[in-house]
Amino acid sequence: RLDAIGAIGIARCFTYGGAKKRALWDSRPVRSDEELRAHYGKKDDSSSVNHFYEKLLKLRSMMKTAAGRATADRRHAFM
């Protein structure tokens, strides 16, 4: 999970989005948590920026160890 956040996570997100021909950004409002859960992992019109809200910004709260949480806090602040 740590490799998905911070500068490396940002690079990975946009590299993957470009490879999959995802839109970089979408002007529509960000989906609610309920809508995100319903659509996550499905082929749809999600943008790379939306992926931050779908997953990346939630990873910090999933860390299990003190060291992992400390690293995640720094990387999350970068994002």
Short mmCIF file of N, CA and C in Angstrom, two decimals:
data_model
loop_
_atom_site.label_atom_id
_atom_site.label_comp_id
_atom_site.label_asym_id
_atom_site.label_seq_id
_atom_site.Cartn_x
_atom_site.Cartn_y
_atom_site.Cartn_z
N ARG A 1 0.80 -1.20 0.00
CA ARG A 1 0.00 0.00 0.00
C ARG A 1 0.85 1.27 0.00
N LEU A 2 1.97 1.21 0.68
CA LEU A 2 2.81 2.42 0.74
C LEU A 2 3.32 2.85 -0.62
N ASP A 3 3.54 1.89 -1.51
CA ASP A 3 4.06 2.26 -2.82
C ASP A 3 2.98 2.90 -3.70
N ALA A 4 1.73 2.92 -3.24
CA ALA A 4 0.65 3.51 -4.02
C ALA A 4 0.38 4.96 -3.62
N ILE A 5 1.09 5.49 -2.61
CA ILE A 5 0.86 6.88 -2.20
C ILE A 5 2.17 7.66 -2.26
N GLY A 6 2.07 8.98 -2.22
CA GLY A 6 3.24 9.83 -2.33
C GLY A 6 3.60 10.06 -3.79
N ALA A 7 4.82 10.52 -4.00
CA ALA A 7 5.28 10.84 -5.36
C ALA A 7 5.24 9.63 -6.29
N ILE A 8 5.65 8.48 -5.77
CA ILE A 8 5.62 7.26 -6.59
C ILE A 8 4.18 6.89 -6.94
N GLY A 9 3.29 7.02 -5.99
CA GLY A 9 1.88 6.73 -6.24
C GLY A 9 1.26 7.63 -7.28
N ILE A 10 1.62 8.90 -7.24
CA ILE A 10 1.13 9.85 -8.23
C ILE A 10 1.62 9.43 -9.63
N ALA A 11 2.91 9.13 -9.72
CA ALA A 11 3.48 8.72 -11.01
C ALA A 11 2.82 7.44 -11.51
N ARG A 12 2.65 6.48 -10.63
CA ARG A 12 2.02 5.21 -11.02
C ARG A 12 0.59 5.43 -11.50
N CYS A 13 -0.15 6.27 -10.80
CA CYS A 13 -1.55 6.53 -11.15
C CYS A 13 -1.66 7.11 -12.56
N PHE A 14 -0.87 8.12 -12.85
CA PHE A 14 -0.97 8.76 -14.16
C PHE A 14 -0.35 7.91 -15.27
N THR A 15 0.67 7.14 -14.95
CA THR A 15 1.24 6.22 -15.95
C THR A 15 0.23 5.16 -16.33
N TYR A 16 -0.41 4.56 -15.32
CA TYR A 16 -1.42 3.54 -15.58
C TYR A 16 -2.60 4.14 -16.34
N GLY A 17 -3.06 5.31 -15.89
CA GLY A 17 -4.18 5.96 -16.57
C GLY A 17 -3.88 6.24 -18.03
N GLY A 18 -2.67 6.70 -18.31
CA GLY A 18 -2.28 6.95 -19.70
C GLY A 18 -2.24 5.68 -20.52
N ALA A 19 -1.72 4.61 -19.93
CA ALA A 19 -1.64 3.33 -20.64
C ALA A 19 -3.03 2.77 -20.95
N LYS A 20 -3.98 3.04 -20.06
CA LYS A 20 -5.35 2.55 -20.24
C LYS A 20 -6.25 3.57 -20.94
N LYS A 21 -5.64 4.67 -21.40
CA LYS A 21 -6.35 5.73 -22.12
C LYS A 21 -7.48 6.34 -21.28
N ARG A 22 -7.24 6.43 -19.96
CA ARG A 22 -8.19 7.09 -19.08
C ARG A 22 -8.04 8.60 -19.24
N ALA A 23 -9.14 9.30 -19.02
CA ALA A 23 -9.08 10.76 -18.99
C ALA A 23 -8.22 11.17 -17.80
N LEU A 24 -7.48 12.24 -17.95
CA LEU A 24 -6.67 12.76 -16.87
C LEU A 24 -7.56 13.34 -15.77
N TRP A 25 -8.57 14.08 -16.19
CA TRP A 25 -9.45 14.79 -15.28
C TRP A 25 -10.85 14.83 -15.87
N ASP A 26 -11.85 14.87 -15.00
CA ASP A 26 -13.24 14.92 -15.42
C ASP A 26 -13.90 16.07 -14.66
N SER A 27 -14.62 16.93 -15.34
CA SER A 27 -15.21 18.10 -14.70
C SER A 27 -16.45 17.78 -13.87
N ARG A 28 -16.97 16.56 -14.01
CA ARG A 28 -18.14 16.20 -13.20
C ARG A 28 -17.75 16.10 -11.73
N PRO A 29 -18.70 16.31 -10.82
CA PRO A 29 -18.38 16.22 -9.39
C PRO A 29 -17.86 14.84 -9.01
N VAL A 30 -17.01 14.80 -8.01
CA VAL A 30 -16.48 13.54 -7.51
C VAL A 30 -17.64 12.73 -6.93
N ARG A 31 -17.63 11.43 -7.17
CA ARG A 31 -18.71 10.56 -6.69
C ARG A 31 -18.70 10.45 -5.16
N SER A 32 -19.85 10.14 -4.62
CA SER A 32 -19.94 9.89 -3.19
C SER A 32 -19.25 8.56 -2.88
N ASP A 33 -18.96 8.31 -1.60
CA ASP A 33 -18.32 7.05 -1.21
C ASP A 33 -19.15 5.86 -1.66
N GLU A 34 -20.46 5.95 -1.55
CA GLU A 34 -21.34 4.85 -1.97
C GLU A 34 -21.22 4.60 -3.47
N GLU A 35 -21.23 5.66 -4.25
CA GLU A 35 -21.07 5.53 -5.71
C GLU A 35 -19.70 4.98 -6.06
N LEU A 36 -18.67 5.43 -5.33
CA LEU A 36 -17.32 4.94 -5.59
C LEU A 36 -17.23 3.44 -5.36
N ARG A 37 -17.80 2.97 -4.26
CA ARG A 37 -17.78 1.53 -3.96
C ARG A 37 -18.50 0.74 -5.04
N ALA A 38 -19.60 1.27 -5.54
CA ALA A 38 -20.38 0.57 -6.57
C ALA A 38 -19.63 0.50 -7.90
N HIS A 39 -18.81 1.50 -8.20
CA HIS A 39 -18.13 1.57 -9.49
C HIS A 39 -16.68 1.13 -9.47
N TYR A 40 -16.07 1.05 -8.28
CA TYR A 40 -14.64 0.76 -8.21
C TYR A 40 -14.31 -0.58 -8.86
N GLY A 41 -13.28 -0.59 -9.68
CA GLY A 41 -12.82 -1.80 -10.34
C GLY A 41 -13.57 -2.16 -11.60
N LYS A 42 -14.63 -1.44 -11.90
CA LYS A 42 -15.40 -1.70 -13.12
C LYS A 42 -14.90 -0.79 -14.22
N LYS A 43 -15.02 -1.26 -15.43
CA LYS A 43 -14.64 -0.43 -16.57
C LYS A 43 -15.69 0.66 -16.71
N ASP A 44 -15.29 1.87 -16.48
CA ASP A 44 -16.20 2.99 -16.66
C ASP A 44 -15.40 4.20 -17.11
N ASP A 45 -15.99 5.34 -16.95
CA ASP A 45 -15.36 6.57 -17.44
C ASP A 45 -14.60 7.31 -16.36
N SER A 46 -14.11 6.61 -15.37
CA SER A 46 -13.38 7.24 -14.28
C SER A 46 -12.07 7.86 -14.79
N SER A 47 -11.69 8.97 -14.18
CA SER A 47 -10.45 9.64 -14.58
C SER A 47 -9.33 9.28 -13.61
N SER A 48 -8.12 9.60 -13.99
CA SER A 48 -6.97 9.37 -13.11
C SER A 48 -7.09 10.19 -11.83
N VAL A 49 -7.55 11.43 -11.94
CA VAL A 49 -7.71 12.25 -10.74
C VAL A 49 -8.78 11.64 -9.83
N ASN A 50 -9.85 11.10 -10.40
CA ASN A 50 -10.87 10.45 -9.58
C ASN A 50 -10.29 9.28 -8.79
N HIS A 51 -9.29 8.62 -9.31
CA HIS A 51 -8.69 7.48 -8.62
C HIS A 51 -8.10 7.90 -7.27
N PHE A 52 -7.67 9.15 -7.17
CA PHE A 52 -7.18 9.64 -5.88
C PHE A 52 -8.30 9.54 -4.84
N TYR A 53 -9.51 9.93 -5.23
CA TYR A 53 -10.65 9.89 -4.30
C TYR A 53 -11.17 8.48 -4.12
N GLU A 54 -11.10 7.68 -5.17
CA GLU A 54 -11.58 6.29 -5.10
C GLU A 54 -10.71 5.44 -4.18
N LYS A 55 -9.40 5.68 -4.19
CA LYS A 55 -8.51 4.78 -3.46
C LYS A 55 -7.33 5.46 -2.78
N LEU A 56 -6.55 6.21 -3.51
CA LEU A 56 -5.25 6.65 -3.01
C LEU A 56 -5.33 7.47 -1.73
N LEU A 57 -6.31 8.37 -1.63
CA LEU A 57 -6.42 9.20 -0.44
C LEU A 57 -6.97 8.45 0.77
N LYS A 58 -7.41 7.23 0.56
CA LYS A 58 -7.94 6.41 1.66
C LYS A 58 -6.90 5.44 2.22
N LEU A 59 -5.79 5.29 1.54
CA LEU A 59 -4.80 4.29 1.94
C LEU A 59 -4.13 4.59 3.27
N ARG A 60 -3.96 5.85 3.60
CA ARG A 60 -3.30 6.20 4.86
C ARG A 60 -3.99 5.56 6.05
N SER A 61 -5.29 5.52 6.04
CA SER A 61 -6.03 4.96 7.17
C SER A 61 -5.99 3.43 7.23
N MET A 62 -5.41 2.79 6.23
CA MET A 62 -5.34 1.33 6.18
C MET A 62 -4.03 0.76 6.70
N MET A 63 -3.11 1.62 7.11
CA MET A 63 -1.80 1.14 7.57
C MET A 63 -1.94 0.47 8.94
N LYS A 64 -1.20 -0.63 9.11
CA LYS A 64 -1.33 -1.46 10.31
C LYS A 64 -0.26 -1.20 11.36
N THR A 65 0.91 -0.76 10.97
CA THR A 65 2.00 -0.59 11.93
C THR A 65 2.30 0.90 12.15
N ALA A 66 2.96 1.20 13.26
CA ALA A 66 3.33 2.59 13.55
C ALA A 66 4.26 3.14 12.48
N ALA A 67 5.23 2.34 12.07
CA ALA A 67 6.16 2.78 11.02
C ALA A 67 5.42 3.02 9.71
N GLY A 68 4.51 2.14 9.38
CA GLY A 68 3.72 2.30 8.15
C GLY A 68 2.86 3.55 8.20
N ARG A 69 2.23 3.81 9.36
CA ARG A 69 1.40 5.01 9.51
C ARG A 69 2.24 6.28 9.39
N ALA A 70 3.44 6.26 9.98
CA ALA A 70 4.31 7.45 9.91
C ALA A 70 4.73 7.73 8.46
N THR A 71 5.11 6.69 7.75
CA THR A 71 5.50 6.86 6.35
C THR A 71 4.30 7.30 5.52
N ALA A 72 3.15 6.69 5.77
CA ALA A 72 1.93 7.04 5.04
C ALA A 72 1.53 8.49 5.29
N ASP A 73 1.70 8.97 6.52
CA ASP A 73 1.37 10.37 6.83
C ASP A 73 2.19 11.32 5.98
N ARG A 74 3.49 11.06 5.86
CA ARG A 74 4.36 11.93 5.06
C ARG A 74 3.97 11.87 3.58
N ARG A 75 3.74 10.67 3.09
CA ARG A 75 3.42 10.52 1.66
C ARG A 75 2.04 11.08 1.35
N HIS A 76 1.11 10.91 2.27
CA HIS A 76 -0.25 11.45 2.07
C HIS A 76 -0.20 12.97 2.00
N ALA A 77 0.60 13.58 2.88
CA ALA A 77 0.74 15.05 2.87
C ALA A 77 1.29 15.53 1.53
N PHE A 78 2.16 14.75 0.91
CA PHE A 78 2.74 15.11 -0.39
C PHE A 78 1.66 15.13 -1.46
N MET A 79 0.74 14.17 -1.38
CA MET A 79 -0.32 14.10 -2.38
C MET A 79 -1.29 15.24 -2.21
#
